[in-house]
Coordinates of C-alpha atoms and ligand atoms in Angstrom, one line a residue:
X1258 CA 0.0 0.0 0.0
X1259 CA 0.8 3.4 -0.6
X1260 CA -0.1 6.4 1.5
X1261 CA -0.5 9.6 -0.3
X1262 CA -1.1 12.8 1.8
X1263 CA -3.2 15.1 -0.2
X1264 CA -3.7 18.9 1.3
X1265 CA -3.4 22.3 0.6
X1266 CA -5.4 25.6 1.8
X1267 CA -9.0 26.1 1.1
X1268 CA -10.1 26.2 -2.4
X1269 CA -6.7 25.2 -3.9
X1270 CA -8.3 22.0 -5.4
X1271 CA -7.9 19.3 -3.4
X1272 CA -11.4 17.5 -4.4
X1273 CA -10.6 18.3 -8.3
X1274 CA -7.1 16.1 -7.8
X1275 CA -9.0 13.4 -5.2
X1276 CA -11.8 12.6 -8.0
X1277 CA -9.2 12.1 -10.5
X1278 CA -7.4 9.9 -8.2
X1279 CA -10.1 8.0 -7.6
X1280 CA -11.1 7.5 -11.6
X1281 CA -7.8 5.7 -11.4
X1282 CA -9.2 3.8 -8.9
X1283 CA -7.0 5.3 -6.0
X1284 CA -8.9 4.7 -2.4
X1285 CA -10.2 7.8 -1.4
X1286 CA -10.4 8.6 2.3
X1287 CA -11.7 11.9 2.4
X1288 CA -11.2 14.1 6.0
X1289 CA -14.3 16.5 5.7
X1290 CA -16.5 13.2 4.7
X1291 CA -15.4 11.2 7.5
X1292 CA -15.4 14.4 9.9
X1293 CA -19.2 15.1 8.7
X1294 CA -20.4 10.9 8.9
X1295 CA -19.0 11.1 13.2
X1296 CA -21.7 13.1 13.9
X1297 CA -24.6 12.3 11.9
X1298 CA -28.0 11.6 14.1
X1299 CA -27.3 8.1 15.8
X1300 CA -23.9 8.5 16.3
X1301 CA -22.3 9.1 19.6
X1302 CA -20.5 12.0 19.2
X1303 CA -24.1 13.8 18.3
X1304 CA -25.1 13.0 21.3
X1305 CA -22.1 13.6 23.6
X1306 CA -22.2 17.1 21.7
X1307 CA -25.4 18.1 22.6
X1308 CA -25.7 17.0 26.4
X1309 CA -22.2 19.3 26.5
X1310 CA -23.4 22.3 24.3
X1311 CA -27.3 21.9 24.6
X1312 CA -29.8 21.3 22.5
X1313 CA -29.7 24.2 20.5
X1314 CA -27.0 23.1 18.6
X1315 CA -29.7 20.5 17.0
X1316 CA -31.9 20.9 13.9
X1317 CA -35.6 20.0 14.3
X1318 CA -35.0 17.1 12.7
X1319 CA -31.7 16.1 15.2
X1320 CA -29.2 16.3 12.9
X1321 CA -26.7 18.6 13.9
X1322 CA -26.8 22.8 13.3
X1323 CA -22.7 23.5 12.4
X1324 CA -24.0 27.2 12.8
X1325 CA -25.1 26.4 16.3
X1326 CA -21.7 24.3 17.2
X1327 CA -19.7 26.7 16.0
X1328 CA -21.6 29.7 18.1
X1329 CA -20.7 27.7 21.4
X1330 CA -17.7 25.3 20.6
X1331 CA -15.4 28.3 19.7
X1332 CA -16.2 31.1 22.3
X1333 CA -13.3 29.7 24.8
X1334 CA -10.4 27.2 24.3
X1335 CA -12.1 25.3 26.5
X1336 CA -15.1 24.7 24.6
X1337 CA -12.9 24.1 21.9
X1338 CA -10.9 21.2 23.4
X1339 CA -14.0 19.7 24.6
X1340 CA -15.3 20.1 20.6
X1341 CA -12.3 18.6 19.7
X1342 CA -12.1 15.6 22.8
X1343 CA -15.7 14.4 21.8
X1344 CA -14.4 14.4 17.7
X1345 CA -10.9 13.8 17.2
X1346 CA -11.0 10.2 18.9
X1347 CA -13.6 9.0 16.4
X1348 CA -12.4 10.9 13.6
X1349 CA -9.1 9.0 14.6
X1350 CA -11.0 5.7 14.7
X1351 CA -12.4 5.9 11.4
X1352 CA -9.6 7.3 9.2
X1353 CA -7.9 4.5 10.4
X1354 CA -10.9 1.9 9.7
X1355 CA -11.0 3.5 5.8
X1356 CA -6.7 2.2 6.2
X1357 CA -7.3 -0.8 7.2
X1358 CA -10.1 -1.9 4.4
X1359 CA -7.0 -1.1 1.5
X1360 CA -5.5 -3.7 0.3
X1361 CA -1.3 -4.2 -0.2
X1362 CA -1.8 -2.9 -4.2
X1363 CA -3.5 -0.2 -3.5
X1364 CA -2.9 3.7 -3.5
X1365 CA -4.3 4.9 -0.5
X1366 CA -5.3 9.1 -0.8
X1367 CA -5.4 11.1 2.0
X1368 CA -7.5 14.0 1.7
X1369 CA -7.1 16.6 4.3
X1370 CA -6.8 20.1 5.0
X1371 CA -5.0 19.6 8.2
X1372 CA -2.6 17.1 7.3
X1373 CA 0.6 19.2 8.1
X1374 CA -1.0 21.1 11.3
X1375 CA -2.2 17.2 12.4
X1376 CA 1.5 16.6 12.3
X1377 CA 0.5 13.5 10.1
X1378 CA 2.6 13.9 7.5
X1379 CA 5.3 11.6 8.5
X1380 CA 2.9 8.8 8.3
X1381 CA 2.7 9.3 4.4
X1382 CA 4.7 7.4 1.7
X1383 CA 4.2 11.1 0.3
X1384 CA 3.2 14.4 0.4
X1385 CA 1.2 16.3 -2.2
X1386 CA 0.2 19.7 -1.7
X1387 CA -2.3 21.6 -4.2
X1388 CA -1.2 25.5 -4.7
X1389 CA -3.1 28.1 -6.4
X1390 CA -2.5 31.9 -5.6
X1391 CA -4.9 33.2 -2.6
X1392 CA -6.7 36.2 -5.1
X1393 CA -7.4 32.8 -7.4
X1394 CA -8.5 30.7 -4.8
X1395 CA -10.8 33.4 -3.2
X1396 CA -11.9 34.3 -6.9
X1397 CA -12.9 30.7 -7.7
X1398 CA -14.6 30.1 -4.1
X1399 CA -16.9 33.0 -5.0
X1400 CA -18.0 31.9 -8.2
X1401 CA -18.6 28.5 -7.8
X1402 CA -20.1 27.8 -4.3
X1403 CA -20.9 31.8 -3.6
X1404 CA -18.9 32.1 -0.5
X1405 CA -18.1 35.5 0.7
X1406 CA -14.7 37.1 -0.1
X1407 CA -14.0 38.2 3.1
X1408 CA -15.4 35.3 5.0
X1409 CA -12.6 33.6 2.4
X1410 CA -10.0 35.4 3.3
X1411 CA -10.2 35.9 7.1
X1412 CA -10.2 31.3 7.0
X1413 CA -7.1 31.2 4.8
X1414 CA -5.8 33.8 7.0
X1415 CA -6.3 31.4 9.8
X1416 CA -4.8 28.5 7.9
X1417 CA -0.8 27.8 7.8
X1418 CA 0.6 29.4 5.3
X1419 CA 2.1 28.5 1.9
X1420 CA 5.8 28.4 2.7
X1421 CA 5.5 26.2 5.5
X1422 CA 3.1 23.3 3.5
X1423 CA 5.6 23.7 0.5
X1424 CA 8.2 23.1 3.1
X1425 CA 6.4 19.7 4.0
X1426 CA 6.1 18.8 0.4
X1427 CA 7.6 16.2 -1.5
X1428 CA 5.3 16.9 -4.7
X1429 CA 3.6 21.0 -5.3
X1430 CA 0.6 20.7 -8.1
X1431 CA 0.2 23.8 -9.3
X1432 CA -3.3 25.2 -9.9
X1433 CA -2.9 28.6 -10.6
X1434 CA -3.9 28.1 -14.4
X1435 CA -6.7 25.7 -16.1
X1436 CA -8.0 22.5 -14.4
X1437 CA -6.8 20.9 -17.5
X1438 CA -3.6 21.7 -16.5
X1439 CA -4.0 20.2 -13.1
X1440 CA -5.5 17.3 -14.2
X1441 CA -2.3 16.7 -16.2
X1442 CA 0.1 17.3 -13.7
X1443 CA -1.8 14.6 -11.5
X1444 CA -2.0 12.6 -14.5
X1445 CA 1.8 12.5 -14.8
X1446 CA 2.2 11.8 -10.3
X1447 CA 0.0 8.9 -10.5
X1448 CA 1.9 7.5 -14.3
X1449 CA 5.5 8.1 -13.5
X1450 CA 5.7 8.5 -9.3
X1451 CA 2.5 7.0 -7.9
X1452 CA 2.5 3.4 -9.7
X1453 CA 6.2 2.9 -9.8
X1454 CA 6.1 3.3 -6.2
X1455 CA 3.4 0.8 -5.5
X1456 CA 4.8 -1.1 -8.0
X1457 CA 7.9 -1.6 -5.9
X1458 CA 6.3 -2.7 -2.5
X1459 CA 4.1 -5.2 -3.8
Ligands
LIG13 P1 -12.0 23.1 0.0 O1 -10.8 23.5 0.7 O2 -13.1 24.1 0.1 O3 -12.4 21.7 0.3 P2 -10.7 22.1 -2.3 O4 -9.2 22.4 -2.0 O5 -11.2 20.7 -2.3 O6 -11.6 23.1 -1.6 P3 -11.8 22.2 -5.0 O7 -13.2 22.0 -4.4 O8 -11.2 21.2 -5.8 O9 -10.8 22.7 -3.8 O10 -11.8 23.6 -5.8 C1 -12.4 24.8 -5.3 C2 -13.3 25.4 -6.4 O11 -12.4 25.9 -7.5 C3 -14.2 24.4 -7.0 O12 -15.4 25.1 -7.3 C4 -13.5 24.0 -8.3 O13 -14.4 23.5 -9.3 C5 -12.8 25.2 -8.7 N1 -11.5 25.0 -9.4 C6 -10.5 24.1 -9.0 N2 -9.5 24.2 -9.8 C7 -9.8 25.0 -10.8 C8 -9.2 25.5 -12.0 N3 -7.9 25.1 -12.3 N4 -9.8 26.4 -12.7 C9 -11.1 26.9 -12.4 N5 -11.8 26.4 -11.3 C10 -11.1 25.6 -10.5

């Protein structure tokens, strides 16, 4: 098996590289998914949530308002480590469920945002980070999914920044231009890197 470390800041294209990845049939274990499935109505972390935060962090329908959590999980830092004491263990679990299902010939992709802040890195076979300029990534965030500019900016302010993920890379894609051009650059990683590689461990 080999374990590729997909990340880069918000917006840089990380999901446009993953789904070509996986029409190569690369596993995909996706961070956001798996973060989003641990607290879904049923699961224990819902619950443990709301008896800590109150109800009002609840839909009608009990699924979870992010809105809501995010009102009373990030006033203090302790609110926050409790936020993240209920979530990180299963998010933990999982991730490492979604590992354990790929087999020894497989490609294993990694997608997450906080793969370098996580300290995860050195758990990967490689490290692939996804760059595009922050005006182009903030450009491309409002047109497609109609976030706000600002909002944009003020969360990839809060994010590390890019000389410190292209210090923990061992590949840069760049995606400042087409996604054309992106897709062949992640063409040529899985071709003449990606294979090879897994070619040599099984
Ligand atoms: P997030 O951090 O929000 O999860 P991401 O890193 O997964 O984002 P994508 O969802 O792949 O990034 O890309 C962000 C947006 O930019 C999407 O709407 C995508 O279609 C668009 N996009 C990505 N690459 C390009 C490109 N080269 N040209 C134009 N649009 C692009």
């Amino acid at each position: 098996m080999i374990k590729v470390g997909l990340t880069g800041g918000m917006g840089s294209g990380k999901s446009t590289v993953s789904r070509r990845f996986a029409g190569y049939g690369a596993l995909i274990v996706d961070a956001d998914a798996i973060a989003r499935e641990i607290v879904e109505p049923g699961q224990p972390a819902l619950a443990e949530l709301s008896e800590r935060f109150g109800d009002d962090i609840l839909n009608e329908d009990g699924s979870l308002n992010r809105a809501g959590l995010a009102a009373k999980a990030f006033t203090t830092a302790e609110d926050t480590a409790a936020l993240n004491a209920i979530t990180h263990p299963r998010i933990a679990e999982r991730t490492a469920e979604r590992f354990a299902q790929a087999g020894a010939a497989d490609i294993v992709i990694h997608d997450m945002p906080l793969l370098i802040e996580n300290g995860l890195t050195e758990d990967c076979d490689i490290v692939v980070v996804v760059h595009a300029p922050e005006d182009i990534r903030v450009q491309r965030l409002a047109e497609a999914r109609g976030v706000d500019e600002d909002d944009a900016r003020r969360r990839i302010a809060a994010q590390i920044d890019d000389e410190a993920r292209f210090a923990a890379a061992d590949v840069i894609l760049d995606n400042s231009g087409s996604e054309e051009a992106l897709l062949a650059q992640v063409d040529d990683l899985w071709n003449g890197r990606l294979l090879p590689m897994r070619d040599a461990v099984i």
